[in-house]
Structures are given as structure tokens and as C-alpha cells.
């Protein structure tokens, strides 16, 4: 594909060469204030060339503000942003090197698909023949060649978003910024498009940042995820790292499902505030107060639990079929847990509401945060 982005070493439109895997975009100690409100507080991160990074966090945490600061659409109040070895902190958007796609497709309704894609291709750099070639290339890339002469109102939402993506990629930027690009689409189109987006990004090798509040979406496409809350970075890591080794109780709670309870260290066990004793040699001082999290797939059930020290009997209070897994709600006194089991396991354990079930909480899977 002659897109000029897939080669190992590509000359950035401005700044130094882009070397896959090397730091390409760095944000240091960034602050953004709107009046007295601090939307970004001391945000630092590095995005490597060719990486797909998602900004994830609850509504209002500052994801879009951070993306807009990187694009120059909102200027930072303090801190520094470097892209491709160049300080871009105070550059206007037109002097930066990025393509952007917004949630609303923002296509020109009076221009055809091909004209929308060609929109940013002007000036000496894009003589007519080169511009036409580029538009054809992009139409093929997003599988819309047969729709080139249609107007936005004549194509579906998913197709409109593909046009927006092609338009953003047309001038061969080295950075692609996506602000909730899939959130106005219905669930099925959304899933298809996110995989298309991911494979396109891989093929082009273009450094990409996507804002999303949908953690499944972030988990499925991102190389790394930046989790934010209240204008701060909570953690940046691979999907597996943030799921398996959350850096804070906020992340353990926010990412994926988990049960949690408070406990204190008591020798080689934890004494939960519910009164339950859970074997776990933490190495922490007796009396240390902890918040303990456990993922539903890590709870051990039935005969496997009975082989573990300190297993307990819990009552199944609810059973939810989720297709490939069933989610059990378990109760013993004031301790509530969620546990996942396959439908076969539920049948063989007879784990239906009202039944008693042996349960063990594996020490090696407990996620602990000092209070
Ligand atoms: P969402 O997922 O809801 O879009 P977000 O994480 O993208 O949320 P931002 O849009 O970055 O959040 O907003 C962060 C905070 O900054 C919010 O409290 C918002 O109200 C505030 N904010 C954003 N833009 C402005 C502005 N132009 N003026 C004043 N406050 C703003």
C-alpha cells in the first residue's frame, strides 16, 4: 500500500524521523484550567511511535481536554507537549501534524464522499493528479470506492465515520486522534468498526490516540490504556496490566468486575470486617487495614475449593446467564461475592439459587490496597 506510513522509518511531516517503538509524543506535567476549575492536573505520559493508546475514564475526568491539548484545540495552562522531537505546546493546530475524527461525523453535507476526503488536500503539495490518486487510495482503504459520488446523507452512520477516518488520514499525518469515534453507532456496527480501525491502524503503523469511556472498547483495541480520574493519570499500562495489576483501588473498581471488602492483616490471614478469615500470607504488619478486591473468574468453587485451606460454605443467591459464562452471587453472613463459572460447571456443581456451595478465595489472586 503506497500510503507512505507503513515503512519502518518514515520522515515526519515536520520534526525528526518517526521510529516505530521509540517515544513519539510526550506530555509532561500538563495542567489545564478553565477559570478556577482544574480539568488536567499534572498529566504526564509517553506514546510510542506506532502505538494505539486509549484514554479511558469516567465522564468529566479530562480525556477530551487532554486530546484537545495534544491537538492544540485547547491550549495547556502549564506543562509541555513534544511530538516527533518538536515542542508543540503552544503551536496552533494548523502547524501541528495530526488527523482527527470526532464523535459526530462532521462531514460536509454538500460535498460527496470523495470531495469530503479530498478536503484537506490542497496547496502545492497536492497537485490534482496526486490528490485524485490519494482519494482513490483512501476510498479503497475504507472500502467505500462504490460510494465515492454519494452525499453523506445517502450513506449509513458507520460509512460516514469511515469517510471521516479517510479524511483525517488523507494528508498523511503521523498522529491520528480519535474522540469517541464510535459512540454514536449502534452496538453491532461499533464492534465491526472498532476491529476495522484496529487492523487499519496496524497496517498503517500510525500512532493513534482514542478517547473512549467504553472499557471493553479500550481493552479490545489498545496497546496501552491511560486511565484517568479527576483530571489525573491513575495508571498507564497494557490492558492486561491494568486489569491484573491495577495501581489503585479506583482502577480495580472501575476496570472490569470485582467483589471487594475491607480487612485487617492477622498473621498469615486476613480478617474481613464481615468477620470472615481468609488465608493470605501478605508479609504485611499485623493490624494493617486493607481494601481487598477479587475478580469473579478467580473465585474457586466446589471440590477445587475444598482442597484449599480456609474454604467456606456460601449460599447461591442469584444466577445470571451471560452466554459463555454464568455469574453467581454468593452470600455468607455479611460477605457477598460474585463468581463466574461455565454453564457446565454450574450444572455439575448444582449451583442454583438457594444451594450451598464450597468457596475459596485464592490468596495469589487477591488484589490488596492499604487503606
Ligand atoms: P466525557 O466522557 O463526558 O466527554 P471527558 O473525560 O472527556 O468526559 P472533558 O470533556 O475533558 O471530560 O472535561 C473535563 C472537565 O472539564 C469537565 O468537568 C468539564 O465540565 C470541564 N470542561 C471541559 N471543557 C470546558 C470548557 N471549555 N469550559 C469549562 N469547563 C470545561
Coordinates of C-alpha atoms and ligand atoms in Angstrom, one line a residue:
X1 CA 0.0 0.0 0.0
X2 CA 1.5 3.3 -1.1
X3 CA 0.4 5.3 1.8
X4 CA 3.8 6.4 3.0
X5 CA 3.0 5.4 6.5
X6 CA 3.8 1.7 6.6
X7 CA 7.5 1.8 6.2
X8 CA 9.9 1.1 9.1
X9 CA 11.3 4.6 9.1
X10 CA 9.2 7.5 8.0
X11 CA 10.1 11.1 7.7
X12 CA 7.7 13.1 9.9
X13 CA 6.0 16.0 8.1
X14 CA 7.8 18.2 10.5
X15 CA 10.3 17.3 13.2
X16 CA 12.7 14.3 13.2
X17 CA 12.1 10.8 11.8
X18 CA 9.4 8.5 13.3
X19 CA 11.0 5.3 14.6
X20 CA 8.5 2.6 15.5
X21 CA 8.5 1.8 19.2
X22 CA 10.5 4.9 20.1
X23 CA 8.8 7.7 22.1
X24 CA 6.9 9.9 19.7
X25 CA 4.6 12.0 21.8
X26 CA 5.5 13.1 25.3
X27 CA 3.3 15.1 27.6
X28 CA 5.0 16.5 30.7
X29 CA 3.4 17.9 33.8
X30 CA 0.4 19.3 31.8
X31 CA -2.2 21.4 33.6
X32 CA -5.4 22.8 32.1
X33 CA -7.6 25.3 33.9
X34 CA -11.0 26.6 32.9
X35 CA -11.3 29.6 35.1
X36 CA -10.7 28.2 38.6
X37 CA -11.6 24.6 37.6
X38 CA -8.6 22.4 37.0
X39 CA -9.5 19.9 34.3
X40 CA -6.0 18.5 33.9
X41 CA -3.6 18.1 36.9
X42 CA 0.0 17.3 36.3
X43 CA -0.6 14.9 33.5
X44 CA 2.5 13.1 32.1
X45 CA 2.6 10.3 29.5
X46 CA 4.6 9.0 26.6
X47 CA 3.1 7.4 23.5
X48 CA 5.5 5.4 21.3
X49 CA 5.5 5.6 17.5
X50 CA 3.1 3.1 16.1
X51 CA 1.2 2.6 19.3
X52 CA -2.5 2.6 19.8
X53 CA -3.3 4.3 23.1
X54 CA -6.8 4.8 24.6
X55 CA -7.7 7.5 27.1
X56 CA -10.2 5.9 29.4
X57 CA -12.1 7.2 32.4
X58 CA -15.4 8.3 33.8
X59 CA -17.3 11.2 32.3
X60 CA -15.7 14.5 33.0
X61 CA -12.3 13.1 34.0
X62 CA -10.5 15.1 31.4
X63 CA -9.9 12.7 28.5
X64 CA -11.2 15.0 25.8
X65 CA -9.4 18.0 27.3
X66 CA -6.2 16.1 27.1
X67 CA -6.8 15.1 23.5
X68 CA -7.7 18.7 22.6
X69 CA -4.5 20.0 24.2
X70 CA -2.5 17.5 22.1
X71 CA -4.3 18.8 19.0
X72 CA -3.9 22.4 20.0
X73 CA -7.6 23.0 20.0
X74 CA -7.4 24.0 23.7
X75 CA -4.1 25.4 24.9
X76 CA -2.4 24.0 28.0
X77 CA -2.2 26.2 31.1
X78 CA 1.2 24.8 32.1
X79 CA 3.4 21.9 31.1
X80 CA 4.9 20.8 27.8
X81 CA 4.0 18.6 24.8
X82 CA 6.6 17.3 22.4
X83 CA 5.7 15.5 19.2
X84 CA 8.4 13.9 17.0
X85 CA 11.1 15.8 18.9
X86 CA 9.4 19.2 18.5
X87 CA 7.9 21.3 21.2
X88 CA 4.3 21.8 20.1
X89 CA 2.8 23.1 23.4
X90 CA 1.8 26.5 22.0
X91 CA 1.6 25.8 18.3
X92 CA -1.8 26.4 16.6
X93 CA -3.5 23.3 15.3
X94 CA -2.6 24.1 11.7
X95 CA 1.1 23.9 12.4
X96 CA 0.8 20.5 14.1
X97 CA 0.9 17.1 12.5
X98 CA -2.3 15.1 13.2
X99 CA -5.6 14.0 11.7
X100 CA -8.7 14.0 13.9
X101 CA -12.0 12.2 14.0
X102 CA -14.8 13.4 16.2
X103 CA -17.9 11.6 17.6
X104 CA -20.2 13.4 15.3
X105 CA -19.0 12.6 11.8
X106 CA -18.6 16.3 11.0
X107 CA -18.8 15.7 7.2
X108 CA -19.7 18.5 4.8
X109 CA -23.2 17.6 3.8
X110 CA -23.0 19.4 0.5
X111 CA -19.8 17.5 -0.6
X112 CA -19.6 14.0 -1.9
X113 CA -17.7 11.2 -0.1
X114 CA -14.8 11.8 -2.5
X115 CA -14.9 15.5 -2.1
X116 CA -15.0 15.2 1.7
X117 CA -11.9 13.0 1.7
X118 CA -10.1 15.4 -0.7
X119 CA -11.0 18.4 1.5
X120 CA -7.7 18.8 3.3
X121 CA -5.5 18.1 0.2
X122 CA -4.7 21.4 -1.1
X123 CA -1.7 23.6 -1.9
X124 CA 1.5 22.9 -3.9
X125 CA 2.0 19.6 -2.1
X126 CA -1.2 18.2 -3.6
X127 CA -1.4 18.8 -7.4
X128 CA -4.6 17.5 -9.0
X129 CA -3.3 14.1 -10.1
X130 CA -1.7 13.3 -6.8
X131 CA -4.8 14.4 -5.0
X132 CA -7.0 12.1 -7.1
X133 CA -4.7 9.2 -6.6
X134 CA -4.7 9.7 -2.9
X135 CA -8.5 9.9 -2.7
X136 CA -8.8 6.6 -4.6
X137 CA -6.3 5.0 -2.3
X138 CA -8.3 6.1 0.7
X139 CA -11.6 5.1 -0.8
X140 CA -10.1 1.6 -1.2
X141 CA -8.6 1.6 2.2
X142 CA -12.0 2.2 3.9
X143 CA -13.9 0.1 1.3
X144 CA -16.1 2.9 0.0
X145 CA -15.0 3.1 -3.6
X146 CA -18.5 2.3 -4.8
X147 CA -19.9 5.2 -2.7
X148 CA -17.5 7.9 -3.9
X149 CA -20.2 10.1 -5.5
X150 CA -22.8 9.8 -2.8
X151 CA -23.5 12.5 -0.3
X152 CA -23.2 11.9 3.5
X153 CA -27.0 11.7 3.9
X154 CA -27.1 8.8 1.4
X155 CA -24.8 6.5 3.4
X156 CA -25.0 4.8 6.8
X157 CA -23.6 6.2 10.1
X158 CA -20.8 3.6 10.0
X159 CA -19.9 4.5 6.4
X160 CA -19.9 8.2 7.4
X161 CA -17.5 7.5 10.1
X162 CA -15.2 5.6 7.6
X163 CA -15.3 8.8 5.4
X164 CA -14.3 10.9 8.4
X165 CA -11.4 8.5 9.1
X166 CA -10.3 8.6 5.5
X167 CA -10.5 12.4 5.5
X168 CA -8.3 12.5 8.7
X169 CA -5.8 10.2 7.1
X170 CA -5.7 11.8 3.7
X171 CA -2.9 14.3 4.3
X172 CA -0.6 11.5 5.7
X173 CA -0.4 12.7 9.3
X174 CA 1.9 10.9 11.7
X175 CA -0.6 11.1 14.5
X176 CA -4.3 10.1 14.5
X177 CA -6.6 11.4 17.2
X178 CA -10.0 9.9 17.7
X179 CA -12.5 11.4 20.1
X180 CA -15.2 8.8 20.9
X181 CA -15.4 8.0 17.1
X182 CA -17.7 5.0 17.6
X183 CA -20.1 6.2 20.3
X184 CA -22.9 7.4 18.0
X185 CA -23.0 4.0 16.2
X186 CA -25.2 1.1 17.2
X187 CA -23.6 -1.8 19.1
X188 CA -23.1 -4.2 16.1
X189 CA -21.6 -1.6 13.8
X190 CA -19.5 -0.3 16.6
X191 CA -17.9 -3.7 17.2
X192 CA -17.2 -4.2 13.5
X193 CA -15.7 -0.7 13.1
X194 CA -13.5 -0.9 16.1
X195 CA -11.8 -4.1 14.7
X196 CA -11.5 -2.4 11.3
X197 CA -10.0 0.6 12.9
X198 CA -7.5 -1.5 14.8
X199 CA -6.4 -3.5 11.7
X200 CA -6.1 -0.4 9.7
X201 CA -4.0 1.2 12.4
X202 CA -1.8 -1.8 12.4
X203 CA -1.4 -1.8 8.7
X204 CA -0.5 1.8 8.5
X205 CA 1.6 1.8 11.7
X206 CA 0.2 5.3 12.5
X207 CA 0.5 6.4 16.1
X208 CA -3.1 6.6 17.4
X209 CA -4.8 8.0 20.5
X210 CA -8.5 7.3 21.0
X211 CA -10.7 8.8 23.7
X212 CA -13.4 6.4 25.0
X213 CA -15.5 5.8 28.1
X214 CA -16.1 2.2 27.0
X215 CA -13.7 0.0 28.7
X216 CA -14.4 -3.1 26.6
X217 CA -13.6 -1.0 23.5
X218 CA -10.4 0.2 25.1
X219 CA -9.4 -3.3 26.1
X220 CA -10.1 -4.7 22.7
X221 CA -8.1 -2.2 20.6
X222 CA -5.4 -0.5 22.7
X223 CA -1.8 -1.5 23.1
X224 CA -1.9 0.6 26.2
X225 CA -4.6 2.4 28.1
X226 CA -4.3 5.6 30.1
X227 CA -6.8 5.5 32.9
X228 CA -7.8 9.0 34.2
X229 CA -9.9 10.3 37.0
X230 CA -10.5 13.8 38.2
X231 CA -8.0 15.3 35.7
X232 CA -5.2 13.0 36.9
X233 CA -3.5 9.9 35.4
X234 CA -4.3 6.9 37.5
X235 CA -2.3 4.4 35.5
X236 CA -0.9 3.7 32.1
X237 CA -0.4 0.1 31.0
X238 CA -1.4 -2.7 28.7
X239 CA -5.0 -3.9 29.1
X240 CA -3.7 -6.9 31.0
X241 CA -1.6 -4.9 33.3
X242 CA -4.5 -2.5 34.3
X243 CA -6.8 -5.5 34.7
X244 CA -4.5 -7.8 36.6
X245 CA -2.3 -5.3 38.4
X246 CA -4.5 -2.2 39.0
X247 CA -2.4 0.6 40.5
X248 CA -5.2 1.9 42.7
X249 CA -8.5 0.9 44.3
X250 CA -10.2 3.3 41.9
X251 CA -8.9 1.3 38.9
X252 CA -9.7 -2.1 40.5
X253 CA -13.2 -0.8 40.9
X254 CA -13.5 0.9 37.6
X255 CA -12.0 -1.7 35.3
X256 CA -13.9 -5.0 34.9
X257 CA -16.0 -6.7 37.6
X258 CA -14.8 -7.4 41.1
X259 CA -16.0 -8.1 44.6
X260 CA -14.4 -6.1 47.4
X261 CA -14.3 -5.9 51.2
X262 CA -12.2 -4.4 53.9
X263 CA -10.0 -6.4 56.1
X264 CA -7.0 -6.3 58.5
X265 CA -3.9 -8.4 58.4
X266 CA -3.9 -11.1 61.1
X267 CA -0.8 -13.3 61.0
X268 CA -1.0 -15.3 57.7
X269 CA -4.6 -14.4 57.2
X270 CA -6.9 -11.5 56.6
X271 CA -9.7 -10.8 59.0
X272 CA -12.5 -9.2 56.9
X273 CA -14.7 -6.6 58.6
X274 CA -17.5 -9.1 58.0
X275 CA -15.8 -11.4 60.5
X276 CA -14.5 -14.0 57.9
X277 CA -11.0 -15.3 58.0
X278 CA -9.2 -15.6 54.6
X279 CA -5.9 -17.3 54.4
X280 CA -3.3 -15.0 52.8
X281 CA 0.3 -14.5 53.8
X282 CA 0.8 -10.9 52.8
X283 CA 4.0 -10.2 54.7
X284 CA 2.3 -7.0 56.0
X285 CA 2.3 -6.0 59.6
X286 CA -0.5 -7.3 61.8
X287 CA -3.3 -4.8 62.0
X288 CA -2.7 -3.2 58.6
X289 CA -6.0 -2.2 57.2
X290 CA -6.7 -3.2 53.6
X291 CA -9.3 -3.0 50.8
X292 CA -9.4 -6.3 49.1
X293 CA -10.6 -7.0 45.5
X294 CA -11.2 -10.3 43.8
X295 CA -12.2 -10.9 40.2
X296 CA -15.2 -13.1 39.7
X297 CA -13.3 -15.6 37.5
X298 CA -10.7 -16.1 40.3
X299 CA -13.2 -17.4 42.9
X300 CA -12.7 -21.2 43.3
X301 CA -15.8 -23.3 43.6
X302 CA -16.9 -26.8 44.7
X303 CA -14.4 -29.7 45.2
X304 CA -11.5 -27.5 44.0
X305 CA -12.3 -25.0 46.8
X306 CA -12.5 -27.9 49.4
X307 CA -8.8 -28.7 48.6
X308 CA -7.9 -25.2 49.8
X309 CA -7.1 -24.1 53.4
X310 CA -9.9 -21.9 54.8
X311 CA -12.6 -22.6 52.3
X312 CA -16.1 -21.7 53.4
X313 CA -19.7 -22.6 52.5
X314 CA -21.7 -19.8 50.8
X315 CA -25.2 -19.7 49.6
X316 CA -26.0 -19.0 45.9
X317 CA -28.5 -16.1 45.9
X318 CA -28.6 -15.4 42.2
X319 CA -27.5 -16.8 38.9
X320 CA -27.2 -14.8 35.7
X321 CA -26.6 -16.4 32.3
X322 CA -24.2 -14.3 30.2
X323 CA -23.8 -16.8 27.4
X324 CA -20.3 -18.3 27.7
X325 CA -20.2 -17.8 31.5
X326 CA -22.7 -17.7 34.3
X327 CA -22.3 -15.1 37.1
X328 CA -23.2 -16.4 40.6
X329 CA -24.0 -14.1 43.5
X330 CA -22.8 -15.8 46.7
X331 CA -23.5 -14.8 50.3
X332 CA -22.3 -15.9 53.7
X333 CA -23.4 -13.6 56.6
X334 CA -22.4 -10.1 55.5
X335 CA -19.8 -11.2 52.9
X336 CA -21.1 -11.0 49.3
X337 CA -19.1 -12.3 46.3
X338 CA -19.5 -12.6 42.6
X339 CA -18.1 -15.7 40.9
X340 CA -18.0 -16.8 37.3
X341 CA -18.5 -20.4 36.2
X342 CA -19.1 -22.0 32.9
X343 CA -22.7 -23.3 32.3
X344 CA -21.3 -26.9 32.5
X345 CA -19.7 -26.1 35.9
X346 CA -22.9 -24.6 37.2
X347 CA -24.7 -27.8 36.2
X348 CA -22.1 -30.2 37.7
X349 CA -21.9 -28.2 40.9
X350 CA -25.7 -27.8 41.1
X351 CA -25.0 -24.2 41.8
X352 CA -28.6 -22.9 41.6
X353 CA -30.1 -20.1 43.7
X354 CA -30.7 -21.5 47.3
X355 CA -27.9 -24.1 47.1
X356 CA -24.9 -24.1 49.4
X357 CA -21.5 -24.1 47.6
X358 CA -17.9 -24.5 48.9
X359 CA -15.9 -21.4 48.0
X360 CA -12.2 -20.5 48.3
X361 CA -10.6 -17.1 47.8
X362 CA -7.2 -17.8 46.4
X363 CA -4.6 -15.7 48.2
X364 CA -2.5 -15.3 45.0
X365 CA -5.4 -13.6 43.2
X366 CA -6.4 -11.1 45.9
X367 CA -5.7 -7.5 45.0
X368 CA -4.8 -5.6 48.1
X369 CA -4.6 -1.8 48.7
X370 CA -3.7 -0.4 52.1
X371 CA -6.4 1.9 53.4
Ligands
LIG1 P1 -16.8 12.8 28.7 O1 -16.6 11.4 28.6 O2 -18.1 13.1 29.4 O3 -16.7 13.6 27.4 P2 -14.2 13.8 29.5 O4 -13.4 12.9 30.4 O5 -13.8 13.8 28.0 O6 -15.7 13.5 29.7 P3 -13.7 16.6 29.4 O7 -14.6 16.9 28.3 O8 -12.2 16.6 29.2 O9 -14.1 15.2 30.1 O10 -14.0 17.6 30.6 C1 -13.2 17.6 31.8 C2 -13.8 18.6 32.8 O11 -13.5 19.9 32.3 C3 -15.3 18.5 32.9 O12 -15.7 18.8 34.3 C4 -15.8 19.7 32.0 O13 -17.1 20.2 32.5 C5 -14.7 20.7 32.1 N1 -14.6 21.4 30.9 C6 -14.3 21.0 29.6 N2 -14.3 22.0 28.7 C7 -14.6 23.1 29.4 C8 -14.7 24.5 29.0 N3 -14.5 24.9 27.7 N4 -15.0 25.4 30.0 C9 -15.2 25.0 31.2 N5 -15.1 23.7 31.7 C10 -14.8 22.8 30.8

